Coordinates of N, CA and C in Angstrom, one line a residue:
X167 N 12.7 -11.7 -3.0 CA 11.3 -11.8 -2.7 C 10.5 -11.5 -4.0
X168 N 9.2 -11.6 -3.9 CA 8.3 -11.3 -5.0 C 8.1 -9.8 -5.1
X169 N 7.8 -9.3 -6.3 CA 7.6 -7.9 -6.5 C 6.1 -7.8 -6.7
X170 N 5.5 -6.9 -5.9 CA 4.1 -6.6 -6.0 C 3.7 -6.1 -7.4
X171 N 2.7 -6.7 -8.0 CA 2.2 -6.4 -9.3 C 1.5 -5.1 -9.4
X172 N 1.2 -4.5 -8.2 CA 0.4 -3.2 -8.2 C 1.3 -2.0 -8.0
X173 N 2.5 -2.1 -8.4 CA 3.4 -0.9 -8.3 C 2.7 0.3 -8.9
X174 N 2.9 1.5 -8.2 CA 2.4 2.7 -8.8 C 1.0 2.9 -8.4
X175 N 0.4 2.1 -7.5 CA -1.0 2.3 -7.1 C -1.0 2.4 -5.5
X176 N -2.1 2.9 -5.0 CA -2.3 3.1 -3.6 C -3.3 2.0 -3.1
X177 N -3.1 1.5 -1.9 CA -4.0 0.5 -1.4 C -4.9 1.2 -0.4
X178 N -6.1 1.4 -0.8 CA -7.1 2.2 0.0 C -8.4 1.4 0.1
X179 N -8.8 1.1 1.3 CA -10.1 0.5 1.6 C -10.1 -0.9 1.0
X180 N -9.0 -1.6 0.9 CA -9.0 -3.0 0.4 C -8.8 -3.1 -1.1
X181 N -8.6 -1.9 -1.8 CA -8.5 -1.9 -3.3 C -7.2 -1.2 -3.7
X182 N -6.7 -1.6 -4.8 CA -5.5 -0.9 -5.4 C -6.1 0.2 -6.3
X183 N -5.8 1.4 -6.1 CA -6.3 2.5 -6.9 C -5.1 3.4 -7.4
X184 N -5.3 4.0 -8.5 CA -4.3 5.0 -9.0 C -4.4 6.3 -8.2
X185 N -3.3 6.9 -7.9 CA -3.3 8.2 -7.2 C -3.9 9.2 -8.1
X186 N -4.3 10.3 -7.6 CA -5.0 11.3 -8.3 C -4.0 12.5 -8.7
X187 N -2.8 12.4 -8.3 CA -1.8 13.5 -8.5 C -1.0 13.3 -9.8
X188 N 0.0 14.2 -9.8 CA 0.9 14.1 -11.0 C 1.7 12.8 -11.0
X189 N 2.1 12.5 -12.2 CA 2.9 11.3 -12.4 C 4.3 11.4 -11.8
X190 N 4.7 10.4 -11.1 CA 6.0 10.4 -10.5 C 6.8 9.2 -11.1
X191 N 8.1 9.5 -11.4 CA 8.9 8.4 -11.9 C 10.1 8.3 -11.0
X192 N 10.6 7.0 -10.8 CA 11.8 6.8 -10.1 C 12.8 6.2 -11.1
X193 N 13.9 6.8 -11.3 CA 14.9 6.5 -12.3 C 16.1 5.8 -11.7
X194 N 16.7 4.8 -12.4 CA 17.9 4.2 -12.1 C 19.0 5.3 -12.4
X195 N 19.7 5.7 -11.3 CA 20.7 6.8 -11.6 C 21.9 6.3 -12.5
X196 N 22.1 5.0 -12.6 CA 23.2 4.5 -13.4 C 22.9 4.6 -14.9
X197 N 21.7 4.4 -15.3 CA 21.4 4.4 -16.7 C 20.1 5.2 -17.2
X198 N 19.4 5.8 -16.2 CA 18.3 6.6 -16.5 C 17.0 5.8 -16.8
X199 N 17.1 4.5 -16.6 CA 15.9 3.6 -16.9 C 14.8 3.9 -15.8
X200 N 13.6 3.9 -16.3 CA 12.5 4.1 -15.3 C 12.3 2.8 -14.6
X201 N 12.4 2.9 -13.2 CA 12.2 1.7 -12.4 C 10.8 1.6 -11.9
X202 N 10.1 2.7 -11.7 CA 8.8 2.8 -11.1 C 8.1 4.0 -11.6
X203 N 6.8 3.9 -11.9 CA 6.1 5.1 -12.3 C 4.7 5.0 -11.8
X204 N 4.1 6.1 -11.3 CA 2.7 6.1 -10.8 C 2.3 7.5 -10.4
X205 N 1.1 7.7 -10.2 CA 0.6 9.0 -9.8 C 0.8 9.2 -8.3
X206 N 1.2 10.4 -8.0 CA 1.3 10.8 -6.6 C 0.0 10.9 -5.9
X207 N 0.0 10.6 -4.6 CA -1.2 10.7 -3.8 C -1.5 12.2 -3.6
X208 N -2.8 12.6 -3.7 CA -3.2 13.9 -3.4 C -3.7 14.0 -2.0
X209 N -4.0 15.2 -1.5 CA -4.6 15.3 -0.2 C -5.9 14.5 -0.1
X210 N -6.7 14.5 -1.1 CA -7.9 13.7 -1.1 C -7.6 12.2 -1.0
X211 N -6.6 11.7 -1.7 CA -6.2 10.3 -1.6 C -5.8 10.0 -0.2
X212 N -5.0 10.8 0.5 CA -4.6 10.6 1.8 C -5.8 10.6 2.8
X213 N -6.7 11.5 2.6 CA -8.0 11.6 3.4 C -8.7 10.3 3.2
X214 N -8.9 9.8 2.0 CA -9.6 8.5 1.7 C -8.9 7.4 2.4
X215 N -7.6 7.3 2.4 CA -6.8 6.3 3.0 C -7.0 6.3 4.5
X216 N -6.9 7.5 5.1 CA -7.1 7.7 6.5 C -8.5 7.2 7.0
X217 N -9.5 7.6 6.2 CA -10.9 7.2 6.6 C -11.1 5.7 6.5
X218 N -10.5 5.1 5.5 CA -10.6 3.7 5.3 C -9.9 2.9 6.5
X219 N -8.7 3.4 6.8 CA -8.0 2.9 7.9 C -8.7 3.0 9.3
X220 N -9.3 4.2 9.4 CA -10.1 4.4 10.7 C -11.3 3.5 10.8
X221 N -11.9 3.2 9.7 CA -13.1 2.3 9.7 C -12.6 0.8 9.9
X222 N -11.4 0.5 9.5 CA -10.9 -0.9 9.6 C -10.3 -1.1 11.0
X223 N -10.0 -0.1 11.7 CA -9.2 -0.3 13.0 C -9.9 -1.1 14.0
X224 N -11.2 -0.9 14.2 CA -11.9 -1.6 15.3 C -11.9 -3.1 15.1
X225 N -12.1 -3.5 13.8 CA -12.0 -5.0 13.5 C -10.6 -5.5 13.7
X226 N -9.6 -4.8 13.3 CA -8.2 -5.2 13.4 C -7.8 -5.3 14.9
X227 N -8.2 -4.3 15.7 CA -7.8 -4.2 17.1 C -8.5 -5.3 17.9
X228 N -9.7 -5.8 17.4 CA -10.4 -6.9 18.1 C -9.8 -8.2 17.9
X229 N -8.9 -8.4 16.9 CA -8.2 -9.7 16.7 C -7.2 -9.9 17.7
X230 N -6.9 -11.2 18.0 CA -5.9 -11.5 19.0 C -4.5 -11.2 18.3
X231 N -3.5 -10.9 19.2 CA -2.2 -10.5 18.7 C -1.6 -11.5 17.8
X232 N -1.7 -12.8 18.2 CA -1.0 -13.8 17.3 C -1.7 -13.9 15.9
X233 N -3.0 -13.6 15.9 CA -3.7 -13.6 14.6 C -3.2 -12.4 13.7
X234 N -3.0 -11.2 14.4 CA -2.5 -10.1 13.6 C -1.1 -10.3 13.1
X235 N -0.3 -11.0 14.0 CA 1.1 -11.3 13.5 C 1.1 -12.2 12.3
X236 N 0.2 -13.2 12.3 CA 0.1 -14.2 11.2 C -0.3 -13.5 9.9
X237 N -1.2 -12.5 10.0 CA -1.6 -11.8 8.9 C -0.5 -10.9 8.3
X238 N 0.2 -10.2 9.2 CA 1.4 -9.4 8.7 C 2.5 -10.3 8.1
X239 N 2.7 -11.4 8.7 CA 3.7 -12.3 8.1 C 3.3 -12.8 6.8
X240 N 2.1 -13.1 6.5 CA 1.6 -13.5 5.2 C 1.9 -12.4 4.2
X241 N 1.6 -11.1 4.6 CA 1.9 -10.0 3.7 C 3.4 -9.9 3.4
X242 N 4.2 -10.1 4.4 CA 5.6 -10.0 4.3 C 6.1 -11.0 3.3
X243 N 5.6 -12.2 3.4 CA 6.0 -13.3 2.5 C 5.6 -13.0 1.1
X244 N 4.5 -12.4 0.9 CA 4.0 -12.1 -0.4 C 4.8 -11.0 -1.1
X245 N 5.5 -10.2 -0.3 CA 6.4 -9.2 -0.9 C 7.7 -9.8 -1.4

């Protein structure tokens, strides 16, 4: 599959944003190569994500189930 170009970022309120916390690296245990790096989410980042999700829920819930499935499948294909 495709690899998302926004690795290391958080998707909050329809936008990719950098986390506000300390930098986190994921290393390949075989050779020590950095596979992924980004800032950890802080409590404030999580609060912002929760609030954005809460605001979006009513519109999402109002969609028909088959429409929601189609949207999720498009995201799956993009990954």
